[in-house]
């Protein structure tokens, strides 16, 4: 990554997954921080100023798509939000579109593929949110 390390904030309530993703992305040159709750994400984004926020969809307290909607308003311009879940891909696509996320990835994507996909999101134009009907 020529401009320096890409800063990624990974938000999930599964500590084992956070550890796995952190180790995996760090091995590919990313600067990774983790957050174990849907609560406080906006504050964490303001403090750490990540380039990318990789966020789980299924939290007991607040769903990831709602967190994206709330955090997007507080995040610096240019922050990329990616929903990250084991949910069905068609459901993820709808949630990403309706929440204002820049995209989505399946939790089955790991290692080099995850690193490449996150990097590719940084070069995509931001989609226009589509309201749920």
XYZ file of N, CA, C and O in Angstrom:
532
model
N 0.835 -1.178 0.000
C 0.000 0.000 0.000
C 0.878 1.237 0.000
O 1.489 1.571 1.001
N 0.980 1.906 -1.092
C 1.937 2.962 -1.260
C 1.753 4.168 -0.342
O 2.704 4.772 0.048
N 0.521 4.568 -0.010
C 0.306 5.770 0.792
C 0.431 5.489 2.283
O 0.078 6.313 3.099
N 0.887 4.344 2.687
C 0.929 3.969 4.096
C -0.103 2.895 4.359
O -0.841 2.482 3.476
N -0.122 2.466 5.591
C -1.025 1.377 5.948
C -2.477 1.824 5.933
O -2.808 2.905 6.413
N -3.324 0.976 5.410
C -4.759 1.207 5.443
C -5.232 0.885 6.849
O -4.938 -0.181 7.384
N -5.941 1.820 7.481
C -6.433 1.631 8.844
C -7.842 1.034 8.802
O -8.744 1.614 8.206
N -7.996 -0.117 9.466
C -9.267 -0.838 9.466
C -9.748 -0.999 10.903
O -8.989 -1.438 11.771
N -11.006 -0.654 11.145
C -11.664 -0.921 12.414
C -12.616 -2.080 12.185
O -13.496 -1.999 11.325
N -12.423 -3.174 12.917
C -13.276 -4.361 12.798
C -14.185 -4.390 14.014
O -13.720 -4.374 15.153
N -15.505 -4.430 13.770
C -16.491 -4.400 14.842
C -17.288 -5.697 14.813
O -17.975 -5.994 13.833
N -17.173 -6.469 15.899
C -17.872 -7.752 15.987
C -17.973 -8.130 17.461
O -17.121 -7.727 18.253
N -18.988 -8.910 17.828
C -19.125 -9.333 19.224
C -18.489 -10.694 19.490
O -18.601 -11.233 20.579
N -17.787 -11.237 18.505
C -17.103 -12.522 18.655
C -15.599 -12.264 18.800
O -14.920 -11.942 17.814
N -15.059 -12.394 20.032
C -13.637 -12.093 20.228
C -12.696 -12.982 19.416
O -11.628 -12.535 18.992
N -13.091 -14.240 19.185
C -12.244 -15.131 18.392
C -12.158 -14.656 16.943
O -11.087 -14.673 16.333
N -13.290 -14.237 16.385
C -13.285 -13.729 15.015
C -12.481 -12.434 14.932
O -11.704 -12.243 13.991
N -12.634 -11.558 15.924
C -11.854 -10.315 15.925
C -10.362 -10.615 15.900
O -9.610 -9.986 15.152
N -9.950 -11.580 16.715
C -8.538 -11.953 16.761
C -8.070 -12.509 15.417
O -7.009 -12.135 14.912
N -8.873 -13.381 14.826
C -8.527 -13.979 13.534
C -8.394 -12.917 12.443
O -7.413 -12.891 11.695
N -9.373 -12.022 12.353
C -9.350 -10.983 11.320
C -8.195 -10.016 11.567
O -7.493 -9.620 10.633
N -7.965 -9.663 12.825
C -6.862 -8.751 13.134
C -5.514 -9.349 12.722
O -4.706 -8.691 12.067
N -5.280 -10.602 13.090
C -4.012 -11.252 12.716
C -3.884 -11.380 11.199
O -2.826 -11.144 10.626
N -4.980 -11.749 10.553
C -4.967 -11.951 9.108
C -4.664 -10.650 8.362
O -3.772 -10.603 7.517
N -5.396 -9.590 8.683
C -5.196 -8.320 7.979
C -3.850 -7.686 8.320
O -3.209 -7.092 7.455
N -3.414 -7.830 9.567
C -2.104 -7.292 9.957
C -0.990 -7.945 9.149
O -0.025 -7.291 8.756
N -1.137 -9.242 8.868
C -0.137 -9.962 8.075
C -0.038 -9.420 6.651
O 0.989 -9.574 5.990
N -1.103 -8.761 6.174
C -1.103 -8.186 4.823
C -0.858 -6.677 4.838
O -1.137 -5.988 3.861
N -0.351 -6.163 5.956
C 0.077 -4.771 5.997
C -0.966 -3.760 6.425
O -0.737 -2.554 6.335
N -2.110 -4.211 6.918
C -3.137 -3.291 7.389
C -2.866 -2.926 8.852
O -2.341 -3.739 9.612
N -3.248 -1.738 9.237
C -3.238 -1.338 10.646
C -4.652 -1.619 11.157
O -5.619 -1.030 10.665
N -4.784 -2.536 12.117
C -6.106 -3.032 12.520
C -6.389 -2.716 13.978
O -5.550 -2.934 14.849
N -7.590 -2.200 14.217
C -8.124 -2.036 15.562
C -9.419 -2.824 15.615
O -10.074 -3.021 14.591
N -9.795 -3.250 16.824
C -11.028 -4.006 16.970
C -11.925 -3.356 18.012
O -11.456 -2.633 18.904
N -13.216 -3.629 17.888
C -14.219 -3.119 18.835
C -15.243 -4.222 19.019
O -15.769 -4.755 18.039
N -15.542 -4.568 20.278
C -16.328 -5.749 20.617
C -17.820 -5.493 20.798
O -18.539 -6.354 21.266
N -18.324 -4.339 20.394
C -19.731 -4.023 20.628
C -20.259 -3.076 19.557
O -19.503 -2.293 18.988
N -21.573 -3.135 19.350
C -22.207 -2.186 18.437
C -22.301 -0.813 19.092
O -22.407 0.198 18.410
N -22.261 -0.793 20.409
C -22.348 0.464 21.144
C -20.984 1.154 21.164
O -19.955 0.510 21.326
N -20.987 2.449 20.969
C -19.749 3.214 21.016
C -18.954 3.235 19.725
O -17.830 3.738 19.697
N -19.517 2.719 18.646
C -18.786 2.664 17.372
C -18.490 4.071 16.841
O -17.381 4.343 16.391
N -19.461 4.982 16.922
C -19.240 6.346 16.419
C -18.092 7.019 17.150
O -17.236 7.658 16.527
N -18.041 6.846 18.467
C -16.957 7.437 19.261
C -15.631 6.818 18.871
O -14.629 7.527 18.699
N -15.611 5.513 18.709
C -14.372 4.816 18.336
C -13.878 5.289 16.971
O -12.684 5.481 16.756
N -14.801 5.495 16.033
C -14.428 5.977 14.702
C -13.841 7.377 14.789
O -12.830 7.676 14.141
N -14.437 8.243 15.603
C -13.920 9.599 15.753
C -12.529 9.596 16.378
O -11.686 10.420 16.033
N -12.271 8.655 17.293
C -10.973 8.587 17.969
C -9.887 7.981 17.085
O -8.760 8.465 17.057
N -10.220 6.907 16.385
C -9.181 6.191 15.635
C -9.099 6.584 14.162
O -8.112 6.288 13.508
N -10.129 7.227 13.632
C -10.197 7.688 12.249
C -9.747 6.596 11.264
O -8.759 6.751 10.550
N -10.492 5.482 11.214
C -10.122 4.412 10.279
C -10.467 4.781 8.839
O -11.349 5.606 8.595
N -9.778 4.147 7.907
C -10.126 4.289 6.496
C -11.327 3.411 6.169
O -12.160 3.767 5.338
N -11.369 2.228 6.817
C -12.416 1.236 6.557
C -12.971 0.743 7.888
O -12.209 0.484 8.821
N -14.303 0.611 7.943
C -14.957 -0.003 9.090
C -15.618 -1.282 8.581
O -16.498 -1.239 7.725
N -15.143 -2.408 9.093
C -15.675 -3.731 8.745
C -16.568 -4.118 9.915
O -16.088 -4.327 11.023
N -17.893 -4.187 9.682
C -18.813 -4.318 10.795
C -19.784 -5.480 10.632
O -20.388 -5.653 9.579
N -19.882 -6.276 11.681
C -20.817 -7.395 11.715
C -22.246 -6.858 11.645
O -22.515 -5.727 12.048
N -23.159 -7.680 11.176
C -24.563 -7.285 11.053
C -25.372 -7.691 12.281
O -26.298 -7.015 12.668
N -25.011 -8.793 12.909
C -25.853 -9.372 13.959
C -25.307 -9.130 15.359
O -24.518 -9.906 15.872
N -25.752 -8.036 15.966
C -25.446 -7.731 17.358
C -26.743 -7.855 18.155
O -27.812 -7.496 17.647
N -26.669 -8.301 19.397
C -27.895 -8.406 20.192
C -28.526 -7.042 20.491
O -29.739 -6.906 20.512
N -27.704 -6.011 20.684
C -28.233 -4.715 21.104
C -28.686 -3.825 19.951
O -29.666 -3.111 20.056
N -27.980 -3.866 18.844
C -28.255 -2.966 17.727
C -27.688 -3.606 16.470
O -26.538 -4.010 16.458
N -28.464 -3.716 15.439
C -28.017 -4.375 14.211
C -26.983 -3.519 13.491
O -27.027 -2.294 13.506
N -26.044 -4.206 12.830
C -24.941 -3.547 12.151
C -25.358 -2.535 11.106
O -24.723 -1.493 10.946
N -26.460 -2.816 10.402
C -26.898 -1.855 9.394
C -27.355 -0.548 10.047
O -27.135 0.528 9.508
N -27.942 -0.621 11.233
C -28.348 0.592 11.957
C -27.117 1.328 12.484
O -27.077 2.552 12.480
N -26.116 0.562 12.934
C -24.869 1.161 13.406
C -24.220 1.948 12.267
O -23.747 3.066 12.462
N -24.223 1.383 11.071
C -23.644 2.077 9.907
C -24.378 3.388 9.666
O -23.751 4.433 9.471
N -25.699 3.338 9.685
C -26.489 4.554 9.452
C -26.144 5.638 10.466
O -25.971 6.804 10.107
N -26.021 5.255 11.732
C -25.697 6.218 12.790
C -24.240 6.685 12.702
O -23.953 7.877 12.829
N -23.326 5.755 12.504
C -21.899 6.087 12.490
C -21.504 6.899 11.262
O -20.609 7.737 11.334
N -22.152 6.642 10.139
C -21.835 7.370 8.897
C -21.958 8.879 9.116
O -21.133 9.652 8.617
N -22.958 9.300 9.874
C -23.174 10.732 10.116
C -22.044 11.350 10.933
O -21.769 12.540 10.806
N -21.368 10.558 11.763
C -20.298 11.057 12.625
C -18.895 10.814 12.054
O -17.923 11.361 12.562
N -18.806 9.974 11.043
C -17.498 9.572 10.505
C -16.924 10.642 9.585
O -17.663 11.375 8.928
N -15.600 10.700 9.520
C -14.968 11.608 8.556
C -15.365 11.235 7.124
O -15.612 10.063 6.829
N -15.415 12.225 6.262
C -15.720 11.967 4.858
C -14.702 10.978 4.311
O -13.527 11.023 4.659
N -15.156 10.071 3.491
C -14.253 9.112 2.880
C -14.114 7.811 3.644
O -13.456 6.893 3.166
N -14.703 7.711 4.842
C -14.649 6.453 5.582
C -15.495 5.419 4.853
O -16.629 5.690 4.484
N -14.929 4.254 4.618
C -15.627 3.180 3.919
C -16.229 2.226 4.945
O -15.535 1.772 5.848
N -17.523 1.943 4.801
C -18.224 1.016 5.693
C -18.573 -0.253 4.920
O -19.204 -0.181 3.859
N -18.164 -1.401 5.474
C -18.433 -2.690 4.841
C -19.124 -3.594 5.856
O -18.595 -3.823 6.949
N -20.323 -4.080 5.499
C -21.012 -5.047 6.351
C -20.305 -6.388 6.191
O -19.941 -6.779 5.077
N -20.137 -7.099 7.308
C -19.364 -8.343 7.333
C -20.176 -9.363 8.104
O -20.401 -9.197 9.309
N -20.685 -10.387 7.411
C -21.593 -11.303 8.089
C -21.618 -12.667 7.426
O -21.230 -12.823 6.275
N -22.120 -13.629 8.192
C -22.360 -14.968 7.658
C -23.766 -15.058 7.074
O -24.175 -16.112 6.615
N -24.492 -13.955 7.066
C -25.850 -13.922 6.528
C -25.865 -14.213 5.032
O -24.855 -14.078 4.346
N -27.027 -14.545 4.555
C -27.260 -14.778 3.138
C -26.821 -13.554 2.328
O -27.084 -12.420 2.711
N -26.153 -13.783 1.201
C -25.616 -12.691 0.394
C -26.686 -11.729 -0.116
O -26.481 -10.517 -0.144
N -27.850 -12.242 -0.480
C -28.904 -11.342 -0.971
C -29.390 -10.433 0.159
O -29.677 -9.255 -0.070
N -29.462 -10.955 1.377
C -29.857 -10.132 2.526
C -28.795 -9.070 2.791
O -29.112 -7.907 3.054
N -27.532 -9.465 2.724
C -26.445 -8.510 2.934
C -26.472 -7.386 1.902
O -26.239 -6.229 2.228
N -26.731 -7.740 0.676
C -26.783 -6.746 -0.404
C -27.850 -5.696 -0.095
O -27.619 -4.492 -0.211
N -29.041 -6.145 0.316
C -30.138 -5.231 0.641
C -29.776 -4.369 1.847
O -29.982 -3.153 1.840
N -29.229 -4.987 2.889
C -28.842 -4.236 4.086
C -27.769 -3.197 3.781
O -27.832 -2.068 4.275
N -26.792 -3.578 2.985
C -25.722 -2.639 2.630
C -26.287 -1.444 1.879
O -25.954 -0.288 2.171
N -27.155 -1.715 0.953
C -27.744 -0.648 0.153
C -28.626 0.279 0.988
O -28.534 1.497 0.902
N -29.470 -0.305 1.842
C -30.410 0.510 2.623
C -29.732 1.266 3.765
O -30.226 2.303 4.188
N -28.608 0.782 4.257
C -27.948 1.421 5.400
C -26.936 2.486 4.992
O -26.453 3.232 5.836
N -26.580 2.518 3.734
C -25.554 3.458 3.295
C -24.157 2.883 3.375
O -23.170 3.596 3.228
N -24.059 1.555 3.605
C -22.742 0.910 3.601
C -22.190 0.918 2.181
O -22.941 0.979 1.210
N -20.886 0.856 2.078
C -20.240 0.873 0.770
C -20.200 -0.499 0.129
O -19.865 -0.622 -1.042
N -20.541 -1.518 0.913
C -20.556 -2.869 0.377
C -20.693 -3.879 1.490
O -20.965 -3.534 2.635
N -20.466 -5.124 1.137
C -20.609 -6.213 2.095
C -19.640 -7.322 1.739
O -19.213 -7.448 0.584
N -19.285 -8.112 2.747
C -18.432 -9.281 2.551
C -18.948 -10.404 3.432
O -19.416 -10.164 4.544
N -18.804 -11.607 2.961
C -19.151 -12.783 3.737
C -18.016 -13.090 4.703
O -16.836 -12.918 4.370
N -18.356 -13.583 5.890
C -17.328 -13.965 6.854
C -16.519 -15.174 6.381
O -15.475 -15.473 6.950
N -16.981 -15.832 5.329
C -16.204 -16.946 4.789
C -14.967 -16.447 4.037
O -14.046 -17.207 3.771
N -14.933 -15.167 3.700
C -13.787 -14.561 3.011
C -12.720 -14.255 4.059
O -12.962 -13.504 5.004
N -11.538 -14.842 3.901
C -10.454 -14.659 4.870
C -9.117 -14.501 4.135
O -9.040 -14.658 2.930
N -8.097 -14.206 4.909
C -6.732 -14.171 4.388
C -6.507 -13.172 3.280
O -6.981 -12.045 3.328
N -5.766 -13.604 2.268
C -5.402 -12.735 1.149
C -6.634 -12.203 0.423
O -6.668 -11.047 0.014
N -7.654 -13.040 0.294
C -8.875 -12.607 -0.404
C -9.561 -11.468 0.360
O -10.019 -10.497 -0.240
N -9.627 -11.581 1.684
C -10.222 -10.515 2.496
C -9.425 -9.223 2.328
O -10.001 -8.155 2.113
N -8.123 -9.305 2.401
C -7.270 -8.127 2.238
C -7.487 -7.476 0.873
O -7.618 -6.252 0.767
N -7.537 -8.286 -0.183
C -7.743 -7.752 -1.535
C -9.100 -7.090 -1.676
O -9.219 -6.020 -2.277
N -10.131 -7.709 -1.122
C -11.478 -7.143 -1.254
C -11.616 -5.839 -0.483
O -12.231 -4.895 -0.971
N -11.029 -5.782 0.713
C -11.080 -4.529 1.474
C -10.353 -3.431 0.711
O -10.844 -2.313 0.588
N -9.206 -3.748 0.173
C -8.453 -2.771 -0.612
C -9.263 -2.313 -1.826
O -9.279 -1.131 -2.157
N -9.973 -3.222 -2.470
C -10.745 -2.855 -3.668
C -11.908 -1.921 -3.335
O -12.277 -1.087 -4.153
N -12.466 -2.029 -2.126
C -13.559 -1.133 -1.737
C -13.093 0.306 -1.636
O -13.882 1.229 -1.812
N -11.834 0.518 -1.350
C -11.309 1.881 -1.220
C -11.292 2.607 -2.555
O -11.190 3.821 -2.601
N -11.385 1.858 -3.651
C -11.298 2.471 -4.976
C -12.637 2.509 -5.696
O -12.701 2.950 -6.837
N -13.697 2.044 -5.037
C -15.022 2.064 -5.646
C -15.743 3.359 -5.305
O -15.606 3.868 -4.196
N -16.551 3.873 -6.228
C -17.368 5.041 -5.870
C -18.435 4.619 -4.859
O -18.899 3.490 -4.871
N -18.797 5.526 -3.979
C -19.793 5.265 -2.946
C -21.181 5.081 -3.580
O -21.615 5.905 -4.364
N -21.892 3.974 -3.219
C -23.227 3.755 -3.776
C -24.245 4.718 -3.175
O -24.063 5.228 -2.078
N -25.337 4.930 -3.895
C -26.434 5.732 -3.395
C -27.341 4.847 -2.570
O -27.772 3.789 -3.055
N -27.659 5.219 -1.312
C -28.523 4.391 -0.488
C -29.902 4.232 -1.112
O -30.456 5.172 -1.671
N -30.449 3.032 -1.007
C -31.790 2.739 -1.517
C -32.672 2.421 -0.320
O -32.366 1.494 0.435
N -33.756 3.180 -0.106
C -34.613 2.901 1.040
C -35.330 1.564 0.903
O -35.659 1.144 -0.210
N -35.549 0.897 2.047
C -36.333 -0.343 2.045
C -37.783 -0.010 1.785
O -38.298 0.977 2.259
N -38.432 -0.859 1.029
C -39.846 -0.630 0.714
C -40.701 -1.489 1.595
O -40.449 -2.559 1.952
